[in-house]
mmCIF file of C-alpha atoms in Angstrom:
data_model
loop_
_atom_site.group_PDB
_atom_site.id
_atom_site.type_symbol
_atom_site.label_atom_id
_atom_site.label_comp_id
_atom_site.label_asym_id
_atom_site.label_seq_id
_atom_site.Cartn_x
_atom_site.Cartn_y
_atom_site.Cartn_z
ATOM 1 C CA MET A 1 -4.807 7.895 -3.344
ATOM 2 C CA SER A 2 -5.893 6.496 0.503
ATOM 3 C CA LYS A 3 -9.658 5.950 -0.285
ATOM 4 C CA LEU A 4 -9.091 4.251 -3.870
ATOM 5 C CA SER A 5 -6.023 2.247 -2.364
ATOM 6 C CA SER A 6 -8.699 0.179 -0.039
ATOM 7 C CA SER A 7 -11.143 -2.414 -1.615
ATOM 8 C CA PRO A 8 -12.752 -2.077 -4.734
ATOM 9 C CA ALA A 9 -15.576 -4.702 -3.670
ATOM 10 C CA ASP A 10 -18.600 -4.182 -1.572
ATOM 11 C CA GLY A 11 -18.786 -4.326 2.237
ATOM 12 C CA ASP A 12 -16.818 -7.148 4.285
ATOM 13 C CA THR A 13 -14.344 -7.812 1.254
ATOM 14 C CA THR A 14 -13.058 -11.170 2.900
ATOM 15 C CA LYS A 15 -16.553 -13.322 2.074
ATOM 16 C CA SER A 16 -15.853 -12.210 -1.482
ATOM 17 C CA GLY A 17 -12.771 -14.424 -1.961
ATOM 18 C CA ASN A 18 -9.397 -13.614 -3.417
ATOM 19 C CA LEU A 19 -9.101 -9.808 -4.551
ATOM 20 C CA VAL A 20 -6.390 -8.165 -6.555
ATOM 21 C CA PHE A 21 -7.310 -4.740 -8.239
ATOM 22 C CA SER A 22 -4.737 -1.444 -9.301
ATOM 23 C CA PRO A 23 -5.506 1.907 -7.186
ATOM 24 C CA VAL A 24 -3.007 3.513 -9.485
ATOM 25 C CA SER A 25 -4.817 2.305 -13.014
ATOM 26 C CA ILE A 26 -8.204 3.626 -11.251
ATOM 27 C CA TYR A 27 -6.411 6.756 -10.000
ATOM 28 C CA SER A 28 -5.394 7.779 -13.238
ATOM 29 C CA ALA A 29 -8.670 7.221 -14.853
ATOM 30 C CA LEU A 30 -10.728 9.362 -12.443
ATOM 31 C CA SER A 31 -8.097 11.827 -12.500
ATOM 32 C CA LEU A 32 -9.043 12.866 -16.079
ATOM 33 C CA ALA A 33 -12.472 13.061 -15.337
ATOM 34 C CA ALA A 34 -12.031 15.472 -12.114
ATOM 35 C CA ALA A 35 -9.708 17.494 -14.904
ATOM 36 C CA GLY A 36 -12.700 17.977 -16.674
ATOM 37 C CA ALA A 37 -15.327 18.428 -13.841
ATOM 38 C CA ARG A 38 -16.165 21.851 -11.673
ATOM 39 C CA GLY A 39 -18.133 22.467 -8.580
ATOM 40 C CA LYS A 40 -20.160 19.815 -6.554
ATOM 41 C CA THR A 41 -18.380 17.173 -9.260
ATOM 42 C CA LEU A 42 -14.909 18.056 -8.758
ATOM 43 C CA SER A 43 -15.030 18.364 -5.281
ATOM 44 C CA GLU A 44 -16.539 15.185 -4.332
ATOM 45 C CA LEU A 45 -13.920 13.438 -6.948
ATOM 46 C CA LEU A 46 -10.793 15.631 -5.450
ATOM 47 C CA ASP A 47 -12.534 14.054 -1.939
ATOM 48 C CA ALA A 48 -12.300 10.462 -2.697
ATOM 49 C CA LEU A 49 -8.486 10.867 -4.598
ATOM 50 C CA GLY A 50 -7.388 12.694 -1.631
ATOM 51 C CA ALA A 51 -6.666 16.029 -3.766
ATOM 52 C CA LYS A 52 -6.807 19.549 -2.353
ATOM 53 C CA SER A 53 -7.579 20.950 -5.218
ATOM 54 C CA ARG A 54 -7.116 20.410 -9.343
ATOM 55 C CA GLU A 55 -3.247 22.031 -9.215
ATOM 56 C CA SER A 56 -2.134 19.358 -6.588
ATOM 57 C CA LEU A 57 -4.229 16.654 -8.397
ATOM 58 C CA ALA A 58 -2.362 17.539 -11.565
ATOM 59 C CA GLU A 59 1.054 17.437 -9.790
ATOM 60 C CA SER A 60 0.184 14.241 -8.235
ATOM 61 C CA VAL A 61 -0.843 12.360 -11.593
ATOM 62 C CA ARG A 62 2.175 14.055 -12.825
ATOM 63 C CA GLY A 63 4.313 12.237 -10.068
ATOM 64 C CA VAL A 64 2.739 8.968 -10.206
ATOM 65 C CA VAL A 65 3.156 8.748 -13.777
ATOM 66 C CA GLU A 66 6.487 9.886 -14.363
ATOM 67 C CA ARG A 67 7.377 7.212 -11.162
ATOM 68 C CA ALA A 68 5.402 4.369 -11.376
ATOM 69 C CA LEU A 69 4.421 4.321 -14.785
ATOM 70 C CA PRO A 70 7.673 5.941 -17.264
ATOM 71 C CA ASP A 71 6.677 5.090 -20.256
ATOM 72 C CA GLY A 72 4.736 8.207 -20.668
ATOM 73 C CA GLY A 73 1.817 10.813 -20.846
ATOM 74 C CA PRO A 74 -1.426 11.731 -22.273
ATOM 75 C CA ARG A 75 -2.082 12.742 -25.814
ATOM 76 C CA ARG A 76 -5.177 13.198 -27.558
ATOM 77 C CA GLY A 77 -5.543 12.968 -30.602
ATOM 78 C CA GLY A 78 -8.116 13.900 -34.000
ATOM 79 C CA GLY A 79 -9.863 12.489 -36.514
ATOM 80 C CA GLY A 80 -13.163 10.344 -37.759
ATOM 81 C CA GLY A 81 -14.889 8.496 -34.945
ATOM 82 C CA PRO A 82 -15.025 5.020 -35.143
ATOM 83 C CA ARG A 83 -18.686 3.290 -34.542
ATOM 84 C CA PRO A 84 -19.310 2.192 -30.877
ATOM 85 C CA GLU A 85 -18.644 -1.486 -31.695
ATOM 86 C CA GLU A 86 -15.838 -0.689 -33.835
ATOM 87 C CA ALA A 87 -14.495 1.413 -31.111
ATOM 88 C CA ARG A 88 -15.323 -0.763 -28.214
ATOM 89 C CA LYS A 89 -12.736 -3.838 -30.283
ATOM 90 C CA GLN A 90 -10.375 -1.115 -30.639
ATOM 91 C CA ILE A 91 -10.277 0.039 -26.635
ATOM 92 C CA ASN A 92 -10.125 -3.602 -25.935
ATOM 93 C CA SER A 93 -7.074 -4.129 -28.702
ATOM 94 C CA TRP A 94 -5.152 -1.483 -27.369
ATOM 95 C CA VAL A 95 -5.580 -2.524 -23.485
ATOM 96 C CA ALA A 96 -4.240 -6.060 -24.715
ATOM 97 C CA LYS A 97 -1.159 -4.713 -26.190
ATOM 98 C CA LYS A 98 -0.820 -2.590 -23.672
ATOM 99 C CA THR A 99 -0.770 -5.451 -21.110
ATOM 100 C CA SER A 100 1.189 -8.223 -23.002
ATOM 101 C CA ASN A 101 -1.994 -10.222 -23.595
ATOM 102 C CA LEU A 102 -2.514 -10.491 -19.893
ATOM 103 C CA ILE A 103 -6.313 -8.643 -20.341
ATOM 104 C CA ASP A 104 -7.779 -9.352 -23.244
ATOM 105 C CA SER A 105 -11.132 -7.007 -22.784
ATOM 106 C CA VAL A 106 -12.184 -4.564 -20.088
ATOM 107 C CA LEU A 107 -15.679 -3.333 -22.186
ATOM 108 C CA PRO A 108 -18.484 -6.180 -22.541
ATOM 109 C CA PRO A 109 -20.276 -6.339 -25.261
ATOM 110 C CA GLY A 110 -22.601 -3.678 -25.980
ATOM 111 C CA MET A 111 -21.193 -1.128 -23.613
ATOM 112 C CA VAL A 112 -20.377 1.695 -25.767
ATOM 113 C CA LYS A 113 -23.227 2.932 -27.140
ATOM 114 C CA SER A 114 -24.275 5.156 -30.183
ATOM 115 C CA ASN A 115 -25.039 7.888 -27.501
ATOM 116 C CA THR A 116 -21.494 7.471 -25.510
ATOM 117 C CA ARG A 117 -19.616 10.748 -26.077
ATOM 118 C CA LEU A 118 -16.278 9.773 -24.397
ATOM 119 C CA VAL A 119 -14.289 6.599 -23.428
ATOM 120 C CA VAL A 120 -11.248 7.123 -20.860
ATOM 121 C CA ALA A 121 -9.177 4.193 -20.267
ATOM 122 C CA THR A 122 -6.155 3.081 -18.488
ATOM 123 C CA ALA A 123 -3.681 -0.267 -19.039
ATOM 124 C CA ILE A 124 -1.121 -0.906 -16.677
ATOM 125 C CA TYR A 125 1.866 -4.071 -17.255
ATOM 126 C CA PHE A 126 4.045 -4.967 -14.574
ATOM 127 C CA LYS A 127 6.580 -7.745 -14.617
ATOM 128 C CA GLY A 128 9.442 -8.103 -11.973
ATOM 129 C CA VAL A 129 12.015 -10.594 -10.790
ATOM 130 C CA TRP A 130 12.775 -10.879 -7.421
ATOM 131 C CA ASP A 131 15.970 -9.166 -5.722
ATOM 132 C CA THR A 132 16.870 -12.697 -4.406
ATOM 133 C CA PRO A 133 14.624 -15.664 -6.711
ATOM 134 C CA PHE A 134 13.078 -18.657 -5.054
ATOM 135 C CA ASP A 135 14.989 -22.207 -5.679
ATOM 136 C CA LYS A 136 11.784 -24.102 -7.326
ATOM 137 C CA SER A 137 13.694 -26.900 -5.724
ATOM 138 C CA LEU A 138 12.778 -26.124 -2.204
ATOM 139 C CA THR A 139 8.839 -24.977 -3.202
ATOM 140 C CA ARG A 140 6.585 -27.574 -1.134
ATOM 141 C CA GLU A 141 3.129 -28.598 -0.864
ATOM 142 C CA HIS A 142 1.806 -27.405 2.283
ATOM 143 C CA LYS A 143 -1.432 -26.733 4.063
ATOM 144 C CA PHE A 144 -3.073 -22.832 3.547
ATOM 145 C CA HIS A 145 -5.917 -21.987 6.472
ATOM 146 C CA ARG A 146 -8.868 -20.379 5.007
ATOM 147 C CA LEU A 147 -11.104 -17.676 7.180
ATOM 148 C CA ASP A 148 -14.086 -20.742 7.069
ATOM 149 C CA GLY A 149 -11.353 -22.510 9.254
ATOM 150 C CA GLY A 150 -10.789 -25.005 6.409
ATOM 151 C CA ALA A 151 -7.415 -25.933 4.505
ATOM 152 C CA VAL A 152 -6.232 -26.476 1.211
ATOM 153 C CA ASP A 153 -3.216 -27.739 0.097
ATOM 154 C CA ALA A 154 -0.985 -25.067 -1.697
ATOM 155 C CA GLN A 155 2.335 -24.967 -3.202
ATOM 156 C CA PHE A 156 4.518 -22.714 -1.380
ATOM 157 C CA MET A 157 8.189 -20.757 -1.995
ATOM 158 C CA ARG A 158 10.927 -21.401 0.968
ATOM 159 C CA SER A 159 14.340 -19.795 1.287
ATOM 160 C CA HIS A 160 16.704 -19.715 3.625
ATOM 161 C CA ASP A 161 18.162 -16.588 2.978
ATOM 162 C CA ASP A 162 17.737 -13.500 5.099
ATOM 163 C CA GLN A 163 14.286 -11.358 4.559
ATOM 164 C CA PHE A 164 13.386 -8.110 4.970
ATOM 165 C CA ILE A 165 10.599 -8.544 7.537
ATOM 166 C CA ALA A 166 9.543 -6.187 10.450
ATOM 167 C CA THR A 167 7.321 -7.862 13.411
ATOM 168 C CA TYR A 168 4.575 -5.241 14.852
ATOM 169 C CA LYS A 169 1.584 -5.977 16.894
ATOM 170 C CA GLY A 170 -0.541 -8.182 15.331
ATOM 171 C CA PHE A 171 1.075 -8.512 12.453
ATOM 172 C CA LYS A 172 4.369 -8.792 10.888
ATOM 173 C CA VAL A 173 5.531 -7.311 7.396
ATOM 174 C CA LEU A 174 7.410 -8.852 4.656
ATOM 175 C CA ARG A 175 9.356 -6.839 2.010
ATOM 176 C CA MET A 176 10.529 -8.339 -1.355
ATOM 177 C CA PRO A 177 12.214 -6.312 -3.792
ATOM 178 C CA TYR A 178 12.285 -6.376 -7.520
ATOM 179 C CA ALA A 179 15.781 -6.340 -9.375
ATOM 180 C CA VAL A 180 14.381 -6.515 -12.490
ATOM 181 C CA HIS A 181 11.362 -4.845 -13.662
ATOM 182 C CA ASP A 182 9.556 -4.081 -16.753
ATOM 183 C CA SER A 183 6.815 -1.473 -16.275
ATOM 184 C CA PHE A 184 4.639 0.503 -18.774
ATOM 185 C CA GLY A 185 1.333 1.893 -18.850
ATOM 186 C CA GLY A 186 -1.295 3.760 -20.962
ATOM 187 C CA LEU A 187 -4.170 6.326 -20.723
ATOM 188 C CA TRP A 188 -6.711 6.297 -23.832
ATOM 189 C CA ALA A 189 -8.745 8.853 -24.559
ATOM 190 C CA MET A 190 -11.415 8.696 -27.541
ATOM 191 C CA ALA A 191 -14.224 11.610 -27.729
ATOM 192 C CA SER A 192 -16.843 11.456 -30.121
ATOM 193 C CA GLY A 193 -15.511 12.589 -33.967
ATOM 194 C CA ALA A 194 -11.859 11.916 -32.333
ATOM 195 C CA GLN A 195 -9.128 8.872 -32.713
ATOM 196 C CA PRO A 196 -7.953 7.674 -29.676
ATOM 197 C CA GLY A 197 -4.942 9.134 -27.938
ATOM 198 C CA SER A 198 -2.648 7.496 -25.502
ATOM 199 C CA LEU A 199 1.035 7.303 -23.452
ATOM 200 C CA ILE A 200 3.776 8.511 -25.555
ATOM 201 C CA PRO A 201 7.535 8.647 -24.301
ATOM 202 C CA ARG A 202 8.849 11.532 -22.130
ATOM 203 C CA ALA A 203 11.232 12.417 -20.654
ATOM 204 C CA MET A 204 12.891 9.591 -18.410
ATOM 205 C CA PRO A 205 13.433 10.207 -14.587
ATOM 206 C CA PRO A 206 15.417 8.006 -12.180
ATOM 207 C CA PRO A 207 13.996 4.527 -12.690
ATOM 208 C CA PRO A 208 11.627 3.329 -10.377
ATOM 209 C CA GLU A 209 12.273 0.902 -7.087
ATOM 210 C CA TYR A 210 9.552 -1.555 -6.835
ATOM 211 C CA SER A 211 8.922 -4.437 -4.064
ATOM 212 C CA MET A 212 5.929 -6.473 -2.696
ATOM 213 C CA CYS A 213 4.913 -5.974 0.877
ATOM 214 C CA VAL A 214 3.129 -8.963 2.522
ATOM 215 C CA PHE A 215 0.977 -7.714 5.389
ATOM 216 C CA LEU A 216 0.291 -11.511 7.646
ATOM 217 C CA PRO A 217 -1.646 -10.738 10.842
ATOM 218 C CA ASP A 218 -0.844 -13.409 13.788
ATOM 219 C CA ALA A 219 -4.534 -14.436 13.894
ATOM 220 C CA ARG A 220 -5.973 -17.300 10.727
ATOM 221 C CA ASP A 221 -8.930 -14.766 11.218
ATOM 222 C CA GLY A 222 -7.278 -12.024 11.364
ATOM 223 C CA LEU A 223 -7.125 -10.243 7.816
ATOM 224 C CA ARG A 224 -9.899 -8.561 7.831
ATOM 225 C CA SER A 225 -9.366 -5.897 11.358
ATOM 226 C CA LEU A 226 -5.801 -5.389 9.561
ATOM 227 C CA GLU A 227 -7.341 -4.581 6.536
ATOM 228 C CA GLU A 228 -9.476 -2.242 8.771
ATOM 229 C CA GLU A 229 -6.384 -0.983 10.809
ATOM 230 C CA ILE A 230 -4.627 -0.384 6.874
ATOM 231 C CA ALA A 231 -7.643 1.504 5.130
ATOM 232 C CA ALA A 232 -8.431 3.974 8.504
ATOM 233 C CA SER A 233 -4.428 4.820 8.946
ATOM 234 C CA GLY A 234 -4.568 6.674 5.314
ATOM 235 C CA PRO A 235 -1.697 6.373 2.902
ATOM 236 C CA GLY A 236 1.292 7.215 5.243
ATOM 237 C CA PHE A 237 0.230 3.338 7.041
ATOM 238 C CA LEU A 238 2.549 1.307 4.538
ATOM 239 C CA ALA A 239 5.874 3.500 4.344
ATOM 240 C CA GLU A 240 5.354 3.679 8.527
ATOM 241 C CA HIS A 241 5.587 -0.325 8.215
ATOM 242 C CA MET A 242 7.964 -0.886 5.006
ATOM 243 C CA PRO A 243 11.099 -3.115 6.410
ATOM 244 C CA TRP A 244 14.446 -1.734 5.693
ATOM 245 C CA SER A 245 16.525 -4.429 7.223
ATOM 246 C CA ARG A 246 17.191 -7.848 6.771
ATOM 247 C CA VAL A 247 16.699 -10.693 9.609
ATOM 248 C CA GLU A 248 17.716 -14.015 9.737
ATOM 249 C CA VAL A 249 14.322 -16.411 9.333
ATOM 250 C CA GLY A 250 13.518 -19.399 10.742
ATOM 251 C CA ASP A 251 10.521 -20.906 8.966
ATOM 252 C CA PHE A 252 9.772 -19.086 5.857
ATOM 253 C CA ARG A 253 6.966 -19.761 3.384
ATOM 254 C CA VAL A 254 4.865 -17.737 0.906
ATOM 255 C CA PRO A 255 2.349 -19.212 -1.474
ATOM 256 C CA LYS A 256 2.247 -19.211 -4.991
ATOM 257 C CA PHE A 257 -0.875 -17.538 -6.269
ATOM 258 C CA LYS A 258 -2.721 -16.058 -9.291
ATOM 259 C CA LEU A 259 -5.790 -13.954 -9.313
ATOM 260 C CA SER A 260 -7.979 -12.030 -11.137
ATOM 261 C CA PHE A 261 -10.645 -9.501 -10.331
ATOM 262 C CA TYR A 262 -13.364 -7.726 -13.106
ATOM 263 C CA ASP A 263 -16.329 -5.648 -11.610
ATOM 264 C CA SER A 264 -18.145 -2.384 -12.211
ATOM 265 C CA LEU A 265 -16.860 0.290 -9.752
ATOM 266 C CA LYS A 266 -19.658 2.340 -10.273
ATOM 267 C CA ARG A 267 -21.361 1.712 -6.466
ATOM 268 C CA VAL A 268 -17.912 1.385 -4.591
ATOM 269 C CA LEU A 269 -17.695 4.638 -5.848
ATOM 270 C CA GLU A 270 -20.724 6.171 -4.724
ATOM 271 C CA ASP A 271 -20.103 4.669 -1.367
ATOM 272 C CA LEU A 272 -16.718 6.974 -1.399
ATOM 273 C CA GLY A 273 -19.350 9.793 -2.355
ATOM 274 C CA VAL A 274 -18.619 10.133 -5.863
ATOM 275 C CA LYS A 275 -22.407 10.872 -6.823
ATOM 276 C CA ALA A 276 -22.824 13.702 -8.826
ATOM 277 C CA VAL A 277 -20.734 12.659 -11.620
ATOM 278 C CA PHE A 278 -23.022 9.521 -12.278
ATOM 279 C CA ASP A 279 -26.021 11.400 -11.952
ATOM 280 C CA PRO A 280 -27.447 13.169 -15.888
ATOM 281 C CA ASN A 281 -29.061 16.118 -13.322
ATOM 282 C CA ARG A 282 -26.018 16.913 -11.572
ATOM 283 C CA ALA A 283 -23.106 15.753 -13.515
ATOM 284 C CA ASP A 284 -20.843 19.311 -14.175
ATOM 285 C CA LEU A 285 -18.029 18.474 -17.059
ATOM 286 C CA PRO A 286 -17.918 21.509 -19.207
ATOM 287 C CA ASP A 287 -14.381 20.774 -19.760
ATOM 288 C CA MET A 288 -14.177 16.916 -20.856
ATOM 289 C CA VAL A 289 -14.296 17.687 -24.822
ATOM 290 C CA GLU A 290 -12.370 20.170 -25.881
ATOM 291 C CA GLY A 291 -15.020 21.725 -28.019
ATOM 292 C CA SER A 292 -18.244 20.581 -27.394
ATOM 293 C CA GLU A 293 -21.071 21.937 -25.518
ATOM 294 C CA GLU A 294 -22.827 18.850 -24.954
ATOM 295 C CA PRO A 295 -23.437 17.971 -21.422
ATOM 296 C CA LEU A 296 -21.563 14.774 -19.946
ATOM 297 C CA TYR A 297 -22.440 12.184 -17.263
ATOM 298 C CA LEU A 298 -20.621 9.461 -16.283
ATOM 299 C CA ALA A 299 -22.239 6.191 -16.518
ATOM 300 C CA ASP A 300 -20.092 3.508 -15.483
ATOM 301 C CA VAL A 301 -16.006 2.491 -14.541
ATOM 302 C CA PHE A 302 -14.935 -0.558 -15.214
ATOM 303 C CA HIS A 303 -11.920 -2.363 -13.712
ATOM 304 C CA ARG A 304 -9.940 -5.723 -14.088
ATOM 305 C CA ALA A 305 -7.100 -7.120 -12.801
ATOM 306 C CA VAL A 306 -4.781 -9.906 -13.033
ATOM 307 C CA ILE A 307 -1.560 -11.052 -10.573
ATOM 308 C CA GLU A 308 0.804 -14.108 -11.011
ATOM 309 C CA VAL A 309 3.467 -14.585 -8.333
ATOM 310 C CA ASN A 310 5.783 -17.333 -8.610
ATOM 311 C CA GLU A 311 9.614 -18.450 -7.703
ATOM 312 C CA GLU A 312 11.086 -15.963 -10.516
ATOM 313 C CA GLY A 313 8.943 -12.690 -9.652
ATOM 314 C CA THR A 314 5.579 -11.090 -10.234
ATOM 315 C CA GLU A 315 3.351 -10.356 -13.924
ATOM 316 C CA ALA A 316 0.477 -8.421 -13.667
ATOM 317 C CA ALA A 317 -1.809 -6.337 -15.475
ATOM 318 C CA ALA A 318 -4.879 -3.672 -14.950
ATOM 319 C CA SER A 319 -7.025 -1.654 -16.868
ATOM 320 C CA THR A 320 -9.736 1.004 -16.011
ATOM 321 C CA ALA A 321 -12.181 2.282 -18.201
ATOM 322 C CA LEU A 322 -14.411 5.326 -17.960
ATOM 323 C CA LEU A 323 -17.657 5.504 -20.166
ATOM 324 C CA PHE A 324 -19.350 9.216 -20.634
ATOM 325 C CA LEU A 325 -22.527 9.579 -21.833
ATOM 326 C CA GLY A 326 -24.411 12.815 -23.385
ATOM 327 C CA LYS A 327 -27.112 14.074 -21.029
ATOM 328 C CA ALA A 328 -29.344 13.841 -23.755
ATOM 329 C CA CYS A 329 -28.924 10.090 -23.141
ATOM 330 C CA GLY A 330 13.234 2.336 10.925
ATOM 331 C CA PRO A 331 16.594 3.882 12.180
ATOM 332 C CA GLY A 332 19.424 1.733 13.313
ATOM 333 C CA TYR A 333 20.389 -1.809 12.348
ATOM 334 C CA GLU A 334 20.081 -4.384 15.432
ATOM 335 C CA ARG A 335 20.245 -8.125 13.983
ATOM 336 C CA PRO A 336 17.221 -9.644 15.691
ATOM 337 C CA LYS A 337 16.665 -13.927 16.449
ATOM 338 C CA PRO A 338 15.259 -15.899 13.631
ATOM 339 C CA VAL A 339 11.504 -14.498 12.489
ATOM 340 C CA ASP A 340 9.090 -17.328 11.143
ATOM 341 C CA PHE A 341 7.049 -15.897 8.306
ATOM 342 C CA VAL A 342 4.511 -18.670 7.294
ATOM 343 C CA ALA A 343 2.047 -17.123 4.939
ATOM 344 C CA ASP A 344 -0.435 -20.077 5.600
ATOM 345 C CA HIS A 345 -3.673 -18.298 6.272
ATOM 346 C CA PRO A 346 -5.067 -14.935 4.960
ATOM 347 C CA PHE A 347 -2.770 -11.858 3.789
ATOM 348 C CA ALA A 348 -2.864 -8.897 2.127
ATOM 349 C CA PHE A 349 -0.298 -7.972 -0.359
ATOM 350 C CA PHE A 350 0.781 -4.840 -2.112
ATOM 351 C CA VAL A 351 3.083 -4.045 -4.719
ATOM 352 C CA VAL A 352 4.851 -0.336 -4.184
ATOM 353 C CA GLU A 353 6.859 1.849 -6.236
ATOM 354 C CA GLU A 354 9.081 2.585 -3.314
ATOM 355 C CA VAL A 355 9.884 6.838 -3.827
ATOM 356 C CA SER A 356 6.543 7.728 -4.922
ATOM 357 C CA GLY A 357 4.683 5.308 -2.925
ATOM 358 C CA ALA A 358 2.358 4.472 -5.686
ATOM 359 C CA ILE A 359 0.709 1.663 -5.091
ATOM 360 C CA LEU A 360 0.517 -0.513 -8.470
ATOM 361 C CA PHE A 361 -1.122 -3.267 -7.443
ATOM 362 C CA ALA A 362 -3.083 -4.523 -3.863
ATOM 363 C CA GLY A 363 -4.960 -7.199 -3.027
ATOM 364 C CA HIS A 364 -5.226 -10.121 -0.577
ATOM 365 C CA VAL A 365 -5.427 -13.688 -0.913
ATOM 366 C CA LEU A 366 -7.892 -15.944 1.275
ATOM 367 C CA ASP A 367 -6.994 -19.176 -1.192
ATOM 368 C CA PRO A 368 -3.929 -19.585 -3.278
ATOM 369 C CA THR A 369 -5.442 -22.216 -4.960
ATOM 370 C CA LYS A 370 -8.092 -20.231 -6.483
ATOM 371 C CA LEU A 371 -8.598 -17.692 -9.142
#
């Protein structure tokens, strides 16, 4: 998921404000498109998804679903298809239900048309309680330094407990494990003339283990270079820099924040080399809808994500929707000296399932006082 784990925004993302998105949500949705693709369309999708073959992709998706989304696996039902606007409302209603109403819609009015032949949507919900919750009485207002040189007053969570922190050249990493978590998701597929299918329960693998990792650059304006380093290093970067030993802390402050994101991912995917699937004349998707000979192409991809981090833990949700049209239209522990971790300037964050390495949510905070 290396390419999809980087930002879904165009260009220098530190200029566009706070950011949150779900690599797992986007990955699982595009994986279904890859499952129905052939030729150049398939090769471009596989490259963006970091897979060598359709078979290896299927195995990877299965692992992600079982570890990060243990609620179930995909199923497609049959029956009479709803009208376009009814279908859109039905999809949004399903997303709202799957995300505990954190996301009330992923498809705006008018996006599902009469020539829409297939809609694929994913929904992910996560709620985790910190292994060591913050004491609300210690929360204080401090300055958060923005990239433009200004500062805002933000609510900072504080703690005197030992923390999982690792120090590297130019940045520090904080890992905050979740003790109790509730995570589930779904895959919704509606073909023309078919009722929606969704995730259903399946055999449960070992319980997933989640944590939030905060990557804090030493320099107040160092977020862009740090994110470029993370993106260039590939998917192993997070695991290689995740701290596993607790250290004594000195000044320890992390801001509370609540973020949201909504946009089309079409241009971003095209920049990643996914182009043929969006071209009505080049898209090769013969296996997307069983029993249909009508050629399809991917018209657009929409993604919405929200996250809230406070003293108790984290609540987050995301949804990705794909609209297809007919072409006719560290070893050893050594106790270090106390480490300061003061996240009073822009930083990146990731919510990770530690065993599989699946990134449920990612983003950066430029101003914790703004959505």
